[in-house]
Coordinates of C-alpha atoms in Angstrom, one line a residue:
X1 CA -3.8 24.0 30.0
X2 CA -1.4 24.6 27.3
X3 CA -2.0 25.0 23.7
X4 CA -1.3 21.6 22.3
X5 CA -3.6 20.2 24.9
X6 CA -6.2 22.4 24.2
X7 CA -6.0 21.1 20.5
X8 CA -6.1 17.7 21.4
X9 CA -2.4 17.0 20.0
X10 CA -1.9 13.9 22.5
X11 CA -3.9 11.9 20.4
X12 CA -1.4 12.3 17.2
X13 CA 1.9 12.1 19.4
X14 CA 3.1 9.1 17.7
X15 CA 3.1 11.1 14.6
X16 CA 4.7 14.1 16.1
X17 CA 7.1 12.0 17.6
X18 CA 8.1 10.2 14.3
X19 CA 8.0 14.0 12.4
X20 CA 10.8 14.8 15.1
X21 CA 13.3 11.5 14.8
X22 CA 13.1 12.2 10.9
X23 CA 14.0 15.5 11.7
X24 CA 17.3 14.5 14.6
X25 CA 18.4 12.2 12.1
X26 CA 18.1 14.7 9.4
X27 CA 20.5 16.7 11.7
X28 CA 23.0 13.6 12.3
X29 CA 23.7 12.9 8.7
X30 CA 24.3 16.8 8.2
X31 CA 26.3 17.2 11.4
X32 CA 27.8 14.1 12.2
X33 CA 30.8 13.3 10.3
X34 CA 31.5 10.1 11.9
X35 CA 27.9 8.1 11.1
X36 CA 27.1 5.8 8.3
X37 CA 24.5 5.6 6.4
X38 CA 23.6 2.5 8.1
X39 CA 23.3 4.3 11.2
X40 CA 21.0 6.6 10.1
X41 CA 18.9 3.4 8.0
X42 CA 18.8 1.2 11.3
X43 CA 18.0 4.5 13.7
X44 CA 14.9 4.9 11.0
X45 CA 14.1 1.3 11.5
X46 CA 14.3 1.5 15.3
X47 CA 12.4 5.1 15.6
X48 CA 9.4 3.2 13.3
X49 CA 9.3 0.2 15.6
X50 CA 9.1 2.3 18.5
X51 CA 6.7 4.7 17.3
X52 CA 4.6 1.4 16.3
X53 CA 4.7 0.3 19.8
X54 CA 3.7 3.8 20.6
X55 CA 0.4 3.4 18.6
X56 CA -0.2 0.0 20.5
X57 CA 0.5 1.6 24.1
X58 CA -2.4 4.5 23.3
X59 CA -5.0 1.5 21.5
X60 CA -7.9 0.8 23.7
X61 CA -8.7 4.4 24.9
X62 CA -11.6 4.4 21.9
X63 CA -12.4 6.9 19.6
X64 CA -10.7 10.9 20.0
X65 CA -10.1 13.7 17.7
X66 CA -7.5 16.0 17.5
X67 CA -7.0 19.7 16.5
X68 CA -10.8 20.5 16.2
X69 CA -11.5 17.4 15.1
X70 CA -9.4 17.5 12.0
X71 CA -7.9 14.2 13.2
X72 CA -9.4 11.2 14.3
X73 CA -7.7 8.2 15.7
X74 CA -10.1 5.3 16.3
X75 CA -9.9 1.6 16.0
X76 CA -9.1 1.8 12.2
X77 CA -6.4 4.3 12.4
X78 CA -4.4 2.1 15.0
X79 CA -4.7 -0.7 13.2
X80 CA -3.7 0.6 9.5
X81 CA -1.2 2.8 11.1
X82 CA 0.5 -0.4 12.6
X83 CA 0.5 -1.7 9.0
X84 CA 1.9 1.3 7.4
X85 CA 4.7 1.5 10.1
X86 CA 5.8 -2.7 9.9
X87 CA 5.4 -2.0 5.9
X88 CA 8.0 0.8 5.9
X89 CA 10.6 -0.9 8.5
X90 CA 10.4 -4.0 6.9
X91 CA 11.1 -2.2 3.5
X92 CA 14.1 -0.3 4.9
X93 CA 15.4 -3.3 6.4
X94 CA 15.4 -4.7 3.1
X95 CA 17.2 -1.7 1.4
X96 CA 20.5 -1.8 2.9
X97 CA 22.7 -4.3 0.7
X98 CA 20.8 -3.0 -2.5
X99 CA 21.7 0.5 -1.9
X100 CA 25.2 0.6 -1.0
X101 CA 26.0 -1.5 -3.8
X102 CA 24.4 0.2 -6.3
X103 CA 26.1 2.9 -4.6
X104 CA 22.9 5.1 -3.5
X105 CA 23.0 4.4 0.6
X106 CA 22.5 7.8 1.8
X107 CA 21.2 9.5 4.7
X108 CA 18.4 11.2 3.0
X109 CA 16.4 8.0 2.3
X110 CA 15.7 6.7 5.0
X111 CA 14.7 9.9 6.2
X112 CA 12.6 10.8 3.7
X113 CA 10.3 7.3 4.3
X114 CA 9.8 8.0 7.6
X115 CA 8.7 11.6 6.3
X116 CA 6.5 9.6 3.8
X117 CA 5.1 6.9 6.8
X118 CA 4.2 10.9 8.4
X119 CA 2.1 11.5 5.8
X120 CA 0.5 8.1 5.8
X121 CA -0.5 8.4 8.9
X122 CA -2.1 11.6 9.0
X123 CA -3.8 10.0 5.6
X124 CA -5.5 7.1 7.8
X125 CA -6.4 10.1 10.5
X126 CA -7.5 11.9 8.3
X127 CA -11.5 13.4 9.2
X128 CA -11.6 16.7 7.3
X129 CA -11.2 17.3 3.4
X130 CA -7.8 19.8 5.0
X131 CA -6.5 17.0 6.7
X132 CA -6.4 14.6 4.1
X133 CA -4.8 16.9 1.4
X134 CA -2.4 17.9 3.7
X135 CA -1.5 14.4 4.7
X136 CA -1.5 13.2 1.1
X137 CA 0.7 15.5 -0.2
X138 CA 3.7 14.9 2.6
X139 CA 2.9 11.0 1.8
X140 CA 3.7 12.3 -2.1
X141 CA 6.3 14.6 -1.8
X142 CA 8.4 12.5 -0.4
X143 CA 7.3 9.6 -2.3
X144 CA 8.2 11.5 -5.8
X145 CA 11.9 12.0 -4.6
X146 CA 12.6 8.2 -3.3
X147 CA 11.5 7.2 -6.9
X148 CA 14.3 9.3 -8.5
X149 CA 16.7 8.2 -5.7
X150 CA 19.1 7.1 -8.3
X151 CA 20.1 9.7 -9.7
X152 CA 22.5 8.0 -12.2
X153 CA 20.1 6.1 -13.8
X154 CA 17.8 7.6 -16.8
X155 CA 14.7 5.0 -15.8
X156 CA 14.9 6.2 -12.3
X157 CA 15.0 9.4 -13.0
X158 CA 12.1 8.8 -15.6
X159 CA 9.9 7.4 -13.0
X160 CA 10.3 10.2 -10.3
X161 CA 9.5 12.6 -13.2
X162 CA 6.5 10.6 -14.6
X163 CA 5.4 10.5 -11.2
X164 CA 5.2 13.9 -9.8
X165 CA 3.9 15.1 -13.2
X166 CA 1.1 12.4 -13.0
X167 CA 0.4 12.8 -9.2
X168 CA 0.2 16.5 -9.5
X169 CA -2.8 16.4 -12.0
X170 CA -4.4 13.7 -9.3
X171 CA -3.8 16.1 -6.8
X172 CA -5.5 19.1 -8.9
X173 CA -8.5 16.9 -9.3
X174 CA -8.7 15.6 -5.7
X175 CA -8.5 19.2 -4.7
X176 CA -10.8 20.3 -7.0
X177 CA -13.6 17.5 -5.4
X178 CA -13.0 18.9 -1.9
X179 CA -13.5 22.3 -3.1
X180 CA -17.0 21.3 -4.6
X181 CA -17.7 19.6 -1.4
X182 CA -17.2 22.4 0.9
X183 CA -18.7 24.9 -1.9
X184 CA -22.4 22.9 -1.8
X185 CA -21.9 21.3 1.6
X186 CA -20.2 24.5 3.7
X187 CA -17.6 22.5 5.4
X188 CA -14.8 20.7 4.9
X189 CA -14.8 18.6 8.3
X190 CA -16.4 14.7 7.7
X191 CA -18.7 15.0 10.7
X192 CA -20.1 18.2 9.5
X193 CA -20.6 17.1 5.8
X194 CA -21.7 13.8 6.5
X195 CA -24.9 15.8 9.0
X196 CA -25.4 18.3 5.8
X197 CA -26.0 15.1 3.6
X198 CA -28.8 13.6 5.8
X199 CA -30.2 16.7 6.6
X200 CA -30.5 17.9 3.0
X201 CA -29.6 14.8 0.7
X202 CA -27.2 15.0 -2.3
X203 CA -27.3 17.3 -5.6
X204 CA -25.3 17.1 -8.0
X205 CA -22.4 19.6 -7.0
X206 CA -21.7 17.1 -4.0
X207 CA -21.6 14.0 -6.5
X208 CA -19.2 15.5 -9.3
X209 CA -17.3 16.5 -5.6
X210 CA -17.3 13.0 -4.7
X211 CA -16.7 11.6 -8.6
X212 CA -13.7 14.2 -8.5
X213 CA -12.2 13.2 -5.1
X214 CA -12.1 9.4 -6.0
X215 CA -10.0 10.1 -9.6
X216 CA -7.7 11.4 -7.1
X217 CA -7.8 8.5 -4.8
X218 CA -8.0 5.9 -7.3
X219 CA -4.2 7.3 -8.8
X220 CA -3.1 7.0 -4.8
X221 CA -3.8 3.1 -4.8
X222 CA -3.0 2.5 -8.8
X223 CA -6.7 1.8 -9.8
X224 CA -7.8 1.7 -13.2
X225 CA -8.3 4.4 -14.9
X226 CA -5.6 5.9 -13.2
X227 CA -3.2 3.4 -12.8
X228 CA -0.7 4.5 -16.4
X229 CA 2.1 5.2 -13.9
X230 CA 2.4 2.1 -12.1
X231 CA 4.2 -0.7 -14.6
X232 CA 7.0 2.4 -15.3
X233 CA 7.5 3.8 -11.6
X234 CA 7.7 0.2 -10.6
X235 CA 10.3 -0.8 -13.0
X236 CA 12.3 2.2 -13.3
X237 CA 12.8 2.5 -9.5
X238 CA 15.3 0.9 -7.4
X239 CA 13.6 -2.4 -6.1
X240 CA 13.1 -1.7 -2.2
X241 CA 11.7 1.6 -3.1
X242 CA 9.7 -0.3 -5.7
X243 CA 8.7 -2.9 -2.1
X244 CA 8.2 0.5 -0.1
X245 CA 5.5 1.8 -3.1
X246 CA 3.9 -1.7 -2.6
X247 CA 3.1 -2.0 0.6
X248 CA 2.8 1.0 3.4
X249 CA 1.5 3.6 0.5
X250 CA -1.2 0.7 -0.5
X251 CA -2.0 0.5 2.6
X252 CA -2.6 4.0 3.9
X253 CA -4.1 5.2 0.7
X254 CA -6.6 2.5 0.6
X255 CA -6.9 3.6 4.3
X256 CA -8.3 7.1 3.2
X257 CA -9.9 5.7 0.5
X258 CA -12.2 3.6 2.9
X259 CA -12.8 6.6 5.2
X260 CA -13.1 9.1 2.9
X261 CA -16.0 7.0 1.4
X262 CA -18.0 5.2 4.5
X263 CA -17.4 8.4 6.8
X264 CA -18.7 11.9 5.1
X265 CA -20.6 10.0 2.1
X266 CA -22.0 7.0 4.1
X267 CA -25.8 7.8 3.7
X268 CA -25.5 8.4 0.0
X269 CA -23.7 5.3 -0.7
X270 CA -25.6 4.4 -3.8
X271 CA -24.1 7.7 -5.2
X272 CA -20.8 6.8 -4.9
X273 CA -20.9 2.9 -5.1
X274 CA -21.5 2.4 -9.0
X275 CA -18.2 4.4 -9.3
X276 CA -16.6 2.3 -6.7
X277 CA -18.0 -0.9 -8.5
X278 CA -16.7 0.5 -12.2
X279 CA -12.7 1.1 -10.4
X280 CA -12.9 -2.2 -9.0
X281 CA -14.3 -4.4 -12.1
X282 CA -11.8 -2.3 -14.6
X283 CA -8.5 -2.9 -12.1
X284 CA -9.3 -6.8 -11.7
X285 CA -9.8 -7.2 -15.2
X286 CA -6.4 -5.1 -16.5
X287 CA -4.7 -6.3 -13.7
X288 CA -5.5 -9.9 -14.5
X289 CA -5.2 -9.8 -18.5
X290 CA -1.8 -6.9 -18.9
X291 CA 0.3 -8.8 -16.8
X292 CA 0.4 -11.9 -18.8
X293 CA 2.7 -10.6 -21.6
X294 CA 5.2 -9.4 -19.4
X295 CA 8.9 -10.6 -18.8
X296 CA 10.1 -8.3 -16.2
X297 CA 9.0 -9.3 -12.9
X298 CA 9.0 -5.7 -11.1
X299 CA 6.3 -4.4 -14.0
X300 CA 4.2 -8.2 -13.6
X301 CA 4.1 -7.1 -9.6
X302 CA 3.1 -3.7 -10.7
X303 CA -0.1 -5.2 -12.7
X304 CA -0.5 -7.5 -9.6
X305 CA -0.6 -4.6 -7.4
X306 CA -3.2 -3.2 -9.8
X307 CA -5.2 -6.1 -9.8
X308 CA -5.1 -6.5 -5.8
X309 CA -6.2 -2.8 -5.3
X310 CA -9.3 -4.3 -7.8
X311 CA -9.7 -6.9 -5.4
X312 CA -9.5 -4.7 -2.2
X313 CA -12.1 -2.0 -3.6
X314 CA -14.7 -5.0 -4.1
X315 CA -14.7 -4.7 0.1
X316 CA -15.3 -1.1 -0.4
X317 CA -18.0 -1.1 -3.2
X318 CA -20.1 -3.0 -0.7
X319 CA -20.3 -0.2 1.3
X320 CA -20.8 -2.1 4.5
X321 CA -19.0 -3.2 8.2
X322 CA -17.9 -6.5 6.4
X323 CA -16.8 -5.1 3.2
X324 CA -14.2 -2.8 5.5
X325 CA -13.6 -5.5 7.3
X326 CA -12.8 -8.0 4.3
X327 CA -10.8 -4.9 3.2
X328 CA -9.0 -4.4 6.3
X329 CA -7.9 -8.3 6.0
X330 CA -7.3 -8.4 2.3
X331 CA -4.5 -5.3 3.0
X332 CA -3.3 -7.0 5.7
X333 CA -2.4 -10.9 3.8
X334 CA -1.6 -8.8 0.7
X335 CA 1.1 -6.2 2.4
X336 CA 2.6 -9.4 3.9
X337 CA 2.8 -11.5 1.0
X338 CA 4.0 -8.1 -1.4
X339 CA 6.8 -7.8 1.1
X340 CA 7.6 -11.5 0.7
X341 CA 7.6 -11.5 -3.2
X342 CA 10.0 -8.7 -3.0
X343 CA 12.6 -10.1 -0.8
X344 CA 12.1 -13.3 -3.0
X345 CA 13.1 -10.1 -6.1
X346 CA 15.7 -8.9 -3.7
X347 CA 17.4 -12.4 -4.0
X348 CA 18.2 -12.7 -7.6
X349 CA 21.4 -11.7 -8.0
X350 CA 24.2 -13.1 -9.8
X351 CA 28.0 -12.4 -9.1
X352 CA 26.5 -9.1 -7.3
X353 CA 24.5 -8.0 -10.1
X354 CA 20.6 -7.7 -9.3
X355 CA 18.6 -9.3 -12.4
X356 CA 14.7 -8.9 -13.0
X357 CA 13.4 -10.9 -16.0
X358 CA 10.9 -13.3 -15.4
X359 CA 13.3 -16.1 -17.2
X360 CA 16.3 -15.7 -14.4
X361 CA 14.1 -17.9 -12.4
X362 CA 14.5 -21.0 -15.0
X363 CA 14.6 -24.3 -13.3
X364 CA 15.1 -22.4 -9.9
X365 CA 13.9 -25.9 -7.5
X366 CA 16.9 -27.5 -8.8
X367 CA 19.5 -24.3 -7.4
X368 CA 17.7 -23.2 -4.5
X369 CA 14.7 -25.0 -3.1
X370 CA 14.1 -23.1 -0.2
X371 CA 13.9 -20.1 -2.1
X372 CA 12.2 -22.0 -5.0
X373 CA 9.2 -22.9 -2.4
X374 CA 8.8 -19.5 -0.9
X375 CA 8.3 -17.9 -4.5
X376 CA 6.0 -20.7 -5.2
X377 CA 3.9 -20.2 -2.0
X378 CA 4.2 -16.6 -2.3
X379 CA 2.6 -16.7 -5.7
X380 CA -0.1 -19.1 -4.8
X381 CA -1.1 -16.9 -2.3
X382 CA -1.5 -14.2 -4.4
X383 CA -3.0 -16.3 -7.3
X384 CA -5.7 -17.4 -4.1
X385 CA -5.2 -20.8 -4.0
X386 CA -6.7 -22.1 -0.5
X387 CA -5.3 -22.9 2.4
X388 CA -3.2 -19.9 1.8
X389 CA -3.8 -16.6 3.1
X390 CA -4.8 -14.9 -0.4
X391 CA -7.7 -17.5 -0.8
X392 CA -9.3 -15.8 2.7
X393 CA -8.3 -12.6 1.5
X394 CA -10.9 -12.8 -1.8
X395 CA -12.9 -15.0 0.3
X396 CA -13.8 -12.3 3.0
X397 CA -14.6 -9.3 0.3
X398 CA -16.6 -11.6 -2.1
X399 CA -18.5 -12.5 0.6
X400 CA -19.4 -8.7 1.7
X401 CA -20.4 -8.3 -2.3
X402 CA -22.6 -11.0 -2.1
X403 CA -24.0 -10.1 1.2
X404 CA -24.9 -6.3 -0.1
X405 CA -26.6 -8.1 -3.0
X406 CA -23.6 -7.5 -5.4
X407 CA -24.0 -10.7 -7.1
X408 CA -23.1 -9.9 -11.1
X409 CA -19.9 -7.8 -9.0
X410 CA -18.9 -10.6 -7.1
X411 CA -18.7 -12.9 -10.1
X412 CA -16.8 -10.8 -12.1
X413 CA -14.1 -10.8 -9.5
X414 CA -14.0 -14.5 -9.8
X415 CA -13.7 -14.8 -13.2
X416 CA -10.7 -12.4 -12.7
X417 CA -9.4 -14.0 -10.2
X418 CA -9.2 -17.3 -12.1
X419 CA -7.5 -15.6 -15.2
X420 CA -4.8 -14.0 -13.0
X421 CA -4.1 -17.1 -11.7
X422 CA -2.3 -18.0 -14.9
X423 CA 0.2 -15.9 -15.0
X424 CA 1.2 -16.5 -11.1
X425 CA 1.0 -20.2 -11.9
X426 CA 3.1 -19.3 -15.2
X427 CA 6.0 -18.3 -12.6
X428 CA 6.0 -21.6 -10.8
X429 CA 6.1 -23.7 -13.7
X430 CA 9.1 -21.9 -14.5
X431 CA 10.4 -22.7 -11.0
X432 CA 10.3 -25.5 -11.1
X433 CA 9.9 -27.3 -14.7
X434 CA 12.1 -25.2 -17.4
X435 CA 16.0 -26.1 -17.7
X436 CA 17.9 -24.3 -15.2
X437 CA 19.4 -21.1 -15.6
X438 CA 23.2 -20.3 -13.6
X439 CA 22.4 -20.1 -10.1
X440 CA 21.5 -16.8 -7.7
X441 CA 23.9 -15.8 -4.9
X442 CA 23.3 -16.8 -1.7
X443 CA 20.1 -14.4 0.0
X444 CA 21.7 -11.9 2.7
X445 CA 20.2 -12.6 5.7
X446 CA 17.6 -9.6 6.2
X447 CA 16.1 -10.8 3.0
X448 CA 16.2 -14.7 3.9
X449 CA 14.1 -13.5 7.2
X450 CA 11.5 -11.5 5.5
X451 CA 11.3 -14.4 3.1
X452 CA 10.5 -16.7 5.4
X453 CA 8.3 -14.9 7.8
X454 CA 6.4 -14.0 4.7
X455 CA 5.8 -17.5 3.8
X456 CA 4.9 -19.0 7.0
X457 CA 2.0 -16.1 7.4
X458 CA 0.5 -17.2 4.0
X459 CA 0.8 -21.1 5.4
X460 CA -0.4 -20.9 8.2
X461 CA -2.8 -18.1 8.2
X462 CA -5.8 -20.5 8.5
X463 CA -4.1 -21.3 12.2
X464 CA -3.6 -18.1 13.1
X465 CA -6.6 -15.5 11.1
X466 CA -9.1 -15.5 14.4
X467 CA -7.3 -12.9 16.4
X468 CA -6.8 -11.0 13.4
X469 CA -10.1 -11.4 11.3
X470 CA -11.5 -10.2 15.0
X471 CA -9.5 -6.9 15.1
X472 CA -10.4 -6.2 11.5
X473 CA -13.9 -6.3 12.8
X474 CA -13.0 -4.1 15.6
X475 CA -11.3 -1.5 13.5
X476 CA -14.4 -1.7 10.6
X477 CA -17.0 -0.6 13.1
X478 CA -15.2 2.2 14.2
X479 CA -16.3 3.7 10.8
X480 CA -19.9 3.0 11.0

């Protein structure tokens, strides 16, 4: 028996796999004269897509650990890593056009995504305090350097800088949690902590521990009181990067988030849900009432995105299977319908130049009504409006608050809910009543098909959501 199978290392091959394509492709763009960067972007694509179907091949086989049970890959895991995985394709799909005209198509960013979709997956395995720092950090490292991909721009730049300075203090905090954790518990591994905790119940090291460890998290997915570097990083970076931070990051950080919480903590929940409750009521409510004074569209999708975390986290504040199931949807409709929104931002362009206020989309149904309809859906969707998907996304967590007896909670979201409504509805009005502004170019055809696939999911989700609301259930009892 060799080393690697003594660890357990079959169970994370898909993420060793996709560790070594980053690295061969590393080695084509230095070596190989004769490539493109859009070899190197559409290799990316195809290693993530094959590393996805990778993940699917191994699902079934239950629950196993890996390297001493550092790693765990159950239900959950393949299901968020299949997220994080479509997220980042999709996303690099997108990039292509952008880049090379803006000049920035280089070899080192798509690379440096699938480095980043690494990390995320070890995030969403993670099962010991080592694990998840470890996976965090190659998720942010790489993450800091596509935000200051463009390098001739000062708000790029700005945005990398803000956020490595600002993830590096959420990193010294989350750090400083796990060390409190193993200091009063004795080990760093979930399993281990979670049987200290029953056997000996909480004190107060273990709380400021786990009060520490979800400042951290909470800057991860852009919750409030952490969320100062979102509006800025969003804006100042290029726009697919500004897609990729919306979607496959979300998605794994919530991830940990969610195991973090439910897996070591999950018989002192009331310890850690008031906090949870607090994040989630303060992010709905900036998320809803900051984004309706702005004109840019990137930094209103940033307060969106703080908002939805809100939203998510209700799932997660209920502390039971169907709040991380209702979770586990509300990701799912929210990644596709982010990506949607941003291929619909990917499209306004005029005479080659991309444009980003909110007042380029003036009288839009009368230019382009197929583009015109997706944005609308798109932000009905995300304003909740049933039959679309993002009315069963709040639905499903609203209902696990109410079912845990959150009742004051679960109001509060709908009240916030209803208020950010207004400024999605503000967009379509725009659409499609103000006098029309000169018309976009036509979309390039990657961005028309992410456009599209993204609205037909948000129409006809209510066809389509059994298979899926049954695998979110699958994947949430894996945790319990």
């Amino acid at each position: 028996m060799t080393i690697l199978q003594q660890l357990g290392a079959a169970a994370v091959l898909p993420e060793i796999v996709l560790a070594i394509l980053a690295m061969v492709l590393l080695m084509e763009g230095v070596f190989v004269k004769a490539h493109t960067p859009g070899t190197i972007r559409w290799g990316a694509i195809a290693s993530l897509v094959a590393v996805g179907l990778l993940v699917l091949w191994k699902s079934g086989s239950g629950a196993v650990t890996a390297f001493d049970g550092a790693l765990v890959v159950d239900s959950f895991a393949r299901f968020m890593k299949v997220l994080a995985l479509i997220g980042a394709a999709v996303t690099l799909a997108m990039s292509g056009r952008y880049l090379a005209r803006n000049k920035m198509d280089s070899e080192e960013y798509p690379v440096l995504v699938m480095l980043a979709t690494v990390g995320m997956m070890l995030m969403i395995s993670a099962n010991d305090l080592i694990s998840l720092y470890v996976g965090l950090e190659l998720q942010s490292l790489a993450l800091y350097v596509v935000a200051a991909i463009n390098r001739d721009s000062a708000k790029s730049s700005e945005a990398g800088l803000k956020y490595f300075v600002l993830g590096a203090l959420s990193s010294g905090m989350l750090l400083y949690g796990a060390s409190l954790i193993y200091g009063f518990t004795g080990h760093t591994g979930f399993t281990e902590i979670a049987a200290e905790l029953t056997k000996s119940g909480p004190n107060l090291g273990v709380i400021f521990g786990i009060v520490f460890i979800m400042a951290g998290l909470s800057f991860k997915v852009s919750a409030v009181p952490f969320h100062m570097w979102t509006p800025d990083v969003y804006e100042g970076a290029p726009t697919p990067v500004t897609a990729f931070f919306a979607s496959a990051p979300k998605v794994a950080a919530i991830a940990l988030f969610a195991r973090t919480m439910v897996g070591p903590f999950a018989h002192i929940t009331d310890q850690w849900q008031q906090v949870a409750v607090f994040v989630s009521v303060a992010s709905m409510a900036l998320g809803a009432f900051a984004a309706i004074g702005q004109t840019n569209i990137k930094r209103l999708m940033a307060y969106s995105s703080i908002g939805n975390m809100g939203f998510a986290l209700v799932g997660l504040a209920a502390g039971t299977p169907e709040g991380v199931q209702g979770l586990i949807v509300y990701m799912l409709i929210y990644m596709a319908t982010t990506l949607g929104t941003f291929a619909c931002i990917l499209a306004m362009k005029r005479k080659g130049i991309y444009v980003e206020q909110i007042s380029d989309l003036a009288g839009l149904s009368r230019r382009d009504k197929g583009l015109a309809f997706i944005f609308a859906m798109l932000m009905f969707s995300l304003a909740g409006v049933p039959p679309l998907a993002g009315f069963f996304g709040k639905l499903f967590v609203f209902m696990a608050a109410v079912k845990a007896g959150l009742y004051v909670f679960a109001v509060l979201g709908v009240i916030a809910s209803v208020v950010g409504a207004y400024y999605y509805l503000r967009i379509v009005k725009i659409i499609y009543f103000d006098e029309p502004a000169e018309a976009f170019d036509g979309a390039a055809p990657e961005i028309a098909v992410v456009a599209y696939a993204s609205c037909v999911f948000v129409l006809g989700f209510i066809i389509f959501a059994h298979p899926l609301i049954t695998l979110a259930a699958g994947a949430a009892k894996s945790l319990f």
